[in-house]
mmCIF file of C-alpha atoms in Angstrom:
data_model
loop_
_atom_site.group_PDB
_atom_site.id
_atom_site.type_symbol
_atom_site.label_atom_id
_atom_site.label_comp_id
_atom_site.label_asym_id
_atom_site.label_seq_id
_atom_site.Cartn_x
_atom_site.Cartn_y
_atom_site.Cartn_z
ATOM 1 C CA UNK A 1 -6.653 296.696 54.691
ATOM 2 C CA UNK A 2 -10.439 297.514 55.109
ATOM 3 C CA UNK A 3 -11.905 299.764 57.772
ATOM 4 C CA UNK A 4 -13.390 296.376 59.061
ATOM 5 C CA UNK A 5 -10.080 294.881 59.820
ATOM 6 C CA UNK A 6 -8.930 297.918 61.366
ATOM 7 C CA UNK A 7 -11.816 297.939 63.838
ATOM 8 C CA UNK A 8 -11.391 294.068 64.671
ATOM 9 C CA UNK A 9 -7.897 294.725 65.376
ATOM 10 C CA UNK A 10 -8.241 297.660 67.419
ATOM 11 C CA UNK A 11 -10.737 295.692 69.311
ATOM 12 C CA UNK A 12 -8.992 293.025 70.168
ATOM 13 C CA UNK A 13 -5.774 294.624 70.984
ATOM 14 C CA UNK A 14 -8.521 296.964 73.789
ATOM 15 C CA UNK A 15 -9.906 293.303 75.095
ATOM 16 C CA UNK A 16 -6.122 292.000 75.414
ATOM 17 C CA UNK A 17 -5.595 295.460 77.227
ATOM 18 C CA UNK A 18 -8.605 295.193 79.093
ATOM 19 C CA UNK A 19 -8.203 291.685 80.906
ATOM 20 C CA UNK A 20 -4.004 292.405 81.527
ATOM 21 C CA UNK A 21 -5.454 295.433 83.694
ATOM 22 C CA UNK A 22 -8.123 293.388 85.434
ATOM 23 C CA UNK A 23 -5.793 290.680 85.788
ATOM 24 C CA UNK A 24 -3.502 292.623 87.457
ATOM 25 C CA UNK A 25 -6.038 294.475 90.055
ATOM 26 C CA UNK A 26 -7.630 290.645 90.609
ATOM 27 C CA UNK A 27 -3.928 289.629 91.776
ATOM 28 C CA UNK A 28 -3.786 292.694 93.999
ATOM 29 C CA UNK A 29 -7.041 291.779 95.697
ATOM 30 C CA UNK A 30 -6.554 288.113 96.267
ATOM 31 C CA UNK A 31 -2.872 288.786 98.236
ATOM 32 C CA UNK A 32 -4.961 290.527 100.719
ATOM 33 C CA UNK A 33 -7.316 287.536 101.477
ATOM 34 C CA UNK A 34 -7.025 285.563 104.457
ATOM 35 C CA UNK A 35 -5.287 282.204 103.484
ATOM 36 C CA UNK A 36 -7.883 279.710 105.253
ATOM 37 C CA UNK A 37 -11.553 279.603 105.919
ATOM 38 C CA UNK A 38 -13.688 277.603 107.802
ATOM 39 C CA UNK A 39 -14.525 274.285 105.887
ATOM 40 C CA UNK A 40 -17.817 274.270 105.557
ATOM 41 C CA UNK A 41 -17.991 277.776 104.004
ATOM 42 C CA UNK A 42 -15.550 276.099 101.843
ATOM 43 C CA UNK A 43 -18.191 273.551 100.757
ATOM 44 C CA UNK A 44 -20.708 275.043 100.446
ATOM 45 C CA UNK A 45 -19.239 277.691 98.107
ATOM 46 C CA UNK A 46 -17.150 275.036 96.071
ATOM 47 C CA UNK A 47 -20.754 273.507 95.499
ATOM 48 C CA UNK A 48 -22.323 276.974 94.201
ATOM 49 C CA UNK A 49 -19.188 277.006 91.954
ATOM 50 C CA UNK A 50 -19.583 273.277 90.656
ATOM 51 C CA UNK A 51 -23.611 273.977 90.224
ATOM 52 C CA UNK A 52 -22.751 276.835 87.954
ATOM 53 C CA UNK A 53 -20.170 275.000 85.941
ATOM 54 C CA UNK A 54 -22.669 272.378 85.155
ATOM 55 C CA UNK A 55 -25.135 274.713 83.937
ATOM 56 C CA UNK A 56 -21.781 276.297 82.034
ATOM 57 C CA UNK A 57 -21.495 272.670 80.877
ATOM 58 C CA UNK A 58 -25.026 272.371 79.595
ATOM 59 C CA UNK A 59 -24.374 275.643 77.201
ATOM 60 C CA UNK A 60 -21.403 274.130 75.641
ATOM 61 C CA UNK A 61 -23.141 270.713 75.245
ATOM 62 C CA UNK A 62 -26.121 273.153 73.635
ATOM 63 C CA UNK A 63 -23.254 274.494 71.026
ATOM 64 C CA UNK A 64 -22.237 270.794 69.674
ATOM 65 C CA UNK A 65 -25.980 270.321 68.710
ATOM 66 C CA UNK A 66 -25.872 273.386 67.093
ATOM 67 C CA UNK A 67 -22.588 272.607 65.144
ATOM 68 C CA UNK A 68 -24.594 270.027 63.255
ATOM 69 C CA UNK A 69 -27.773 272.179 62.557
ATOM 70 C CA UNK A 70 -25.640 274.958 61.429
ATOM 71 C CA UNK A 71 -23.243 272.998 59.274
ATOM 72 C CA UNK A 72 -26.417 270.681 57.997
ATOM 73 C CA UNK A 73 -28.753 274.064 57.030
ATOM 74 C CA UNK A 74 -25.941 275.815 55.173
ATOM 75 C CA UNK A 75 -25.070 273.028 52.941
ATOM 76 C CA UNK A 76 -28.700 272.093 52.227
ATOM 77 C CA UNK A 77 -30.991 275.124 52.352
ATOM 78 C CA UNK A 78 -29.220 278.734 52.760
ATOM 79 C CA UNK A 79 -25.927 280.067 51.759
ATOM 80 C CA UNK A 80 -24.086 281.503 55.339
ATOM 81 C CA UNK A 81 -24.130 285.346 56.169
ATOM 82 C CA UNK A 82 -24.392 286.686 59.231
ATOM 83 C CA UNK A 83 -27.929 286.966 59.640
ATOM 84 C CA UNK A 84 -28.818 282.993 59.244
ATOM 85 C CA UNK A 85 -31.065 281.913 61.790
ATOM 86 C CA UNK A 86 -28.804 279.200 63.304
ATOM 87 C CA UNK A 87 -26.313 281.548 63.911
ATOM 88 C CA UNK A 88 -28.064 283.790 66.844
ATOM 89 C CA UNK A 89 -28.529 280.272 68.455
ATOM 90 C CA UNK A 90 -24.782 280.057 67.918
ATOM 91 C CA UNK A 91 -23.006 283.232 68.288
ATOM 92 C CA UNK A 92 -25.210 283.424 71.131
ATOM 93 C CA UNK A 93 -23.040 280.587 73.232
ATOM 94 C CA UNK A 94 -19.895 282.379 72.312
ATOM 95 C CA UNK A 95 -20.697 285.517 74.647
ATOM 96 C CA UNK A 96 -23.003 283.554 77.327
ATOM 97 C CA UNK A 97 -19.811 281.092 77.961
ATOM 98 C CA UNK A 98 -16.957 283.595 78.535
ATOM 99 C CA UNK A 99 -19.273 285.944 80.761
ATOM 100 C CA UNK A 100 -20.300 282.778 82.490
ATOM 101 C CA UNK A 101 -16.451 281.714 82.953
ATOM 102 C CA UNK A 102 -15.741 285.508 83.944
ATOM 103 C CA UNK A 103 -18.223 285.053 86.556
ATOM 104 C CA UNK A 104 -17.132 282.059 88.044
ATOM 105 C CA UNK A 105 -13.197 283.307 87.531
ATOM 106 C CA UNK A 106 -14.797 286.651 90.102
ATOM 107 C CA UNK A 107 -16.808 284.040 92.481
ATOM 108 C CA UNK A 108 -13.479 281.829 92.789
ATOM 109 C CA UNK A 109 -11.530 284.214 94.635
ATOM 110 C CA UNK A 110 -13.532 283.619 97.406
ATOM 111 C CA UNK A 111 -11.901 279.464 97.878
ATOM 112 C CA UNK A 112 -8.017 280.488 98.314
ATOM 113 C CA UNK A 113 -7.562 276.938 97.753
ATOM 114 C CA UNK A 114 -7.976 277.596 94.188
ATOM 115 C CA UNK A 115 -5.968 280.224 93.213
ATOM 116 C CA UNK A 116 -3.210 279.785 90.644
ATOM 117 C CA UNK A 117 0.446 280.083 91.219
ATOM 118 C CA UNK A 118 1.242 283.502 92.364
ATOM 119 C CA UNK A 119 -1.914 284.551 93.791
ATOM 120 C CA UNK A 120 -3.014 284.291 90.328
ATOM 121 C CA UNK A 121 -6.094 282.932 89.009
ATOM 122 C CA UNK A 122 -6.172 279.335 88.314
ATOM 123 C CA UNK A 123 -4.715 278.001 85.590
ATOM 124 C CA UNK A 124 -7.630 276.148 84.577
ATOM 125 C CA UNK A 125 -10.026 278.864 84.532
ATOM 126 C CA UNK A 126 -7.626 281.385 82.626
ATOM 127 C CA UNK A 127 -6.929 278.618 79.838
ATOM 128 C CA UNK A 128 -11.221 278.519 79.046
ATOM 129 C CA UNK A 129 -11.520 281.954 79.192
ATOM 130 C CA UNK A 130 -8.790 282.470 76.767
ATOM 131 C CA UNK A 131 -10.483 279.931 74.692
ATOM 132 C CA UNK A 132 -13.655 281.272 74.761
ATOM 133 C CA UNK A 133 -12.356 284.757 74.143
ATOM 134 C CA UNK A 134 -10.768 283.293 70.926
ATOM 135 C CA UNK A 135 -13.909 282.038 69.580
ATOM 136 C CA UNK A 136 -15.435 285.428 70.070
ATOM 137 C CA UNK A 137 -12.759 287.389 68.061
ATOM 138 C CA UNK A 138 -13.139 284.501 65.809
ATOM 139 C CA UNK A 139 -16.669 285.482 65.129
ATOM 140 C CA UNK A 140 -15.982 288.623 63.363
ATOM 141 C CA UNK A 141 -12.979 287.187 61.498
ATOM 142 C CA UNK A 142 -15.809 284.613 60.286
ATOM 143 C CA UNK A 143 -18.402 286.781 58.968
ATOM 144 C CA UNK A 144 -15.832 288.841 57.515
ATOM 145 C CA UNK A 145 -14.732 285.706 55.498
ATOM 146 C CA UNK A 146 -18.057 284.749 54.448
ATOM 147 C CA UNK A 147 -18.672 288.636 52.999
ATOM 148 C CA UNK A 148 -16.943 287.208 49.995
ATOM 149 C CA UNK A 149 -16.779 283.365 50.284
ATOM 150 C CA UNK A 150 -20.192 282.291 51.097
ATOM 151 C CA UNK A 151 -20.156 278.525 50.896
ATOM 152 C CA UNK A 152 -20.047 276.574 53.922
ATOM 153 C CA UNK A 153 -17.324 274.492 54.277
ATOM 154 C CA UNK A 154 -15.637 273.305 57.517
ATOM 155 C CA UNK A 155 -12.042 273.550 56.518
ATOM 156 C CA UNK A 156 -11.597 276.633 56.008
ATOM 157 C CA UNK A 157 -9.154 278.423 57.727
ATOM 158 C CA UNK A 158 -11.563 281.147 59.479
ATOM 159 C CA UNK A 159 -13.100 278.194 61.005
ATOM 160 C CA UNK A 160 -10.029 276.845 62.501
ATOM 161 C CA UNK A 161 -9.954 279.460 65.535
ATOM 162 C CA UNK A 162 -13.554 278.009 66.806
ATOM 163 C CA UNK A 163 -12.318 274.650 66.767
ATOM 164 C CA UNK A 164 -9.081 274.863 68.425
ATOM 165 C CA UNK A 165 -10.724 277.775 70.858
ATOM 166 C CA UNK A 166 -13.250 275.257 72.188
ATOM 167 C CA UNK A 167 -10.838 272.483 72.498
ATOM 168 C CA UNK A 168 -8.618 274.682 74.766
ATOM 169 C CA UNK A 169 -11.243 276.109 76.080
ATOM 170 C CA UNK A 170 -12.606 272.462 77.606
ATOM 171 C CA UNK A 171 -9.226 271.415 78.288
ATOM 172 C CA UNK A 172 -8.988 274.191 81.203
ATOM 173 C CA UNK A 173 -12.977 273.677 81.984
ATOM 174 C CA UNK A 174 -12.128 269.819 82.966
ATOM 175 C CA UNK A 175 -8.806 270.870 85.133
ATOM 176 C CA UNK A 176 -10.645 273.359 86.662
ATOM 177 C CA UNK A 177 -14.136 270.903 87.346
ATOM 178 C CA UNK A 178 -11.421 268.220 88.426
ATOM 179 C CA UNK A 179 -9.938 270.390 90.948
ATOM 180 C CA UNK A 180 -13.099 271.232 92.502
ATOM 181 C CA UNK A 181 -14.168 267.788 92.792
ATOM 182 C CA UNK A 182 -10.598 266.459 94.248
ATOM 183 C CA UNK A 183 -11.133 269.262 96.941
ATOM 184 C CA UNK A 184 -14.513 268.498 97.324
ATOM 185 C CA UNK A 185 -13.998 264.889 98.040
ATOM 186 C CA UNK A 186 -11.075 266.158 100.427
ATOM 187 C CA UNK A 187 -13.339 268.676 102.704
ATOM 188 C CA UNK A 188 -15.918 266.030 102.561
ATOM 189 C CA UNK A 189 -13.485 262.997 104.221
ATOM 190 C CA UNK A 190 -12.270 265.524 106.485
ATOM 191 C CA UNK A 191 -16.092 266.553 107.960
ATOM 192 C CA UNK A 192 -17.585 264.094 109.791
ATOM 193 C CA UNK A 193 -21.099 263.065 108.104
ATOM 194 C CA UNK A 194 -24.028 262.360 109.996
ATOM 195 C CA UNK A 195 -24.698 259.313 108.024
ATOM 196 C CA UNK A 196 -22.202 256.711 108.332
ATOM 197 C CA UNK A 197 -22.655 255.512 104.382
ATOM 198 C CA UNK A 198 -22.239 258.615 103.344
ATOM 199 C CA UNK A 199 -18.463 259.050 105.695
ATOM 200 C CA UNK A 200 -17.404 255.742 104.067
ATOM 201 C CA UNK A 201 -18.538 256.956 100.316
ATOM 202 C CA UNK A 202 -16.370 259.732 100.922
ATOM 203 C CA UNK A 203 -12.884 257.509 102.713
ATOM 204 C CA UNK A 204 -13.778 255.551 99.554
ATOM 205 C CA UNK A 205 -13.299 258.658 97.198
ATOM 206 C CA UNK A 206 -10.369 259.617 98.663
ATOM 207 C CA UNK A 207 -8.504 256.730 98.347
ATOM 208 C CA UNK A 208 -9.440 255.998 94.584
ATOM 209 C CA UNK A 209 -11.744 253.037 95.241
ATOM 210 C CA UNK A 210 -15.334 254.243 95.038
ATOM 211 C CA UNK A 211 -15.944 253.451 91.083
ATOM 212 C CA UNK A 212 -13.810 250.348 91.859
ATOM 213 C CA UNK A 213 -15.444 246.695 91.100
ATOM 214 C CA UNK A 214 -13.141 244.829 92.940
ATOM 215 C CA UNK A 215 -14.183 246.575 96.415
ATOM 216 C CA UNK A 216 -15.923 243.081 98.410
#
């Protein structure tokens, strides 16, 4: 085994290491956080959450694109290594998203509502930032691929980690976005709203019947 492999092993098994201990301490904190808070505090910091998570959304939509440019320059015009230019624009996504995620996952703690079973973090948020973290170990298990097999094609088995990584990775994002909304849409039939249109948007919401044609 090469002194490479050695080092990406020993790094991952430190990151694994890493997030069981801040795991752990996270738990810790949230059992000592009061169990209810006044609504709209609630609101307004499930919007700063769902604000972030769309411009967390906007990245990932920015990585797609970039799937095709990479994939279209290395079987057209240069041979993949590590220091292709469409790579910075991609690698680059696969440490922006699981910071982002990490930050939301420390902002979170602050809507009990949303914790995870346990005290835990949710469920949601721990399955994308396991995804994410994937794809980033993936990213050295890549190049390290394409030292000796330099052609560009999508099926091979170093690029099977990014795929399924993302994947998982949007499965949580929607559960988590979806639970945000659903309490969202909760808080917001429970305040009363100075405009009346607005209070029956929101009864409408709640009872599945706002996207509905058949409402008269």
């Amino acid at each position: 085994m090469s002194v490479k492999c050695i080092s990406l092993l020993v790094d991952f098994a430190t990151q694994v290491i890493r997030i069981t201990i801040f795991y752990k301490w996270r738990g810790t904190k949230m059992a000592q956080m009061p169990a209810l808070i006044p609504k709209e505090v609630e609101i307004q910091r499930l919007k700063k959450i769902y604000i972030f998570v769309i411009c967390l959304g906007s990245i990932a939509a920015s990585v797609e694109v970039d799937n095709f440019v990479d994939g279209s320059l290395h079987q057209t015009a240069i041979r993949d290594s590590a220091f292709t230019p469409a790579h910075w624009w991609l690698y680059s996504h696969f440490v922006a998203l699981p910071i982002g995620w990490g930050m939301v996952a420390m902002y979170d703690r602050r809507v009990p509502v949303l914790r995870g079973p346990g005290n835990s973090m949710n469920t949601g948020l721990k399955i994308t930032i396991i995804g994410y973290l994937a794809t980033m170990f993936t990213i050295g298990v890549n190049e390290l691929w394409h030292f000796w097999f330099v052609e560009e094609i999508f099926s091979v088995p170093n690029h099977w980690m990014f795929n399924m990584g993302v994947v998982v990775a949007f499965m949580g994002a929607l559960a988590y976005v979806v639970r945000v909304y659903a309490r969202l849409v909760e808080l917001g039939a429970e305040t009363p709203a100075k405009n009346p249109y607005v209070a029956e948007l929101y009864k409408l919401a709640l009872e599945g019947k706002l996207y509905s044609r058949s409402i008269p």
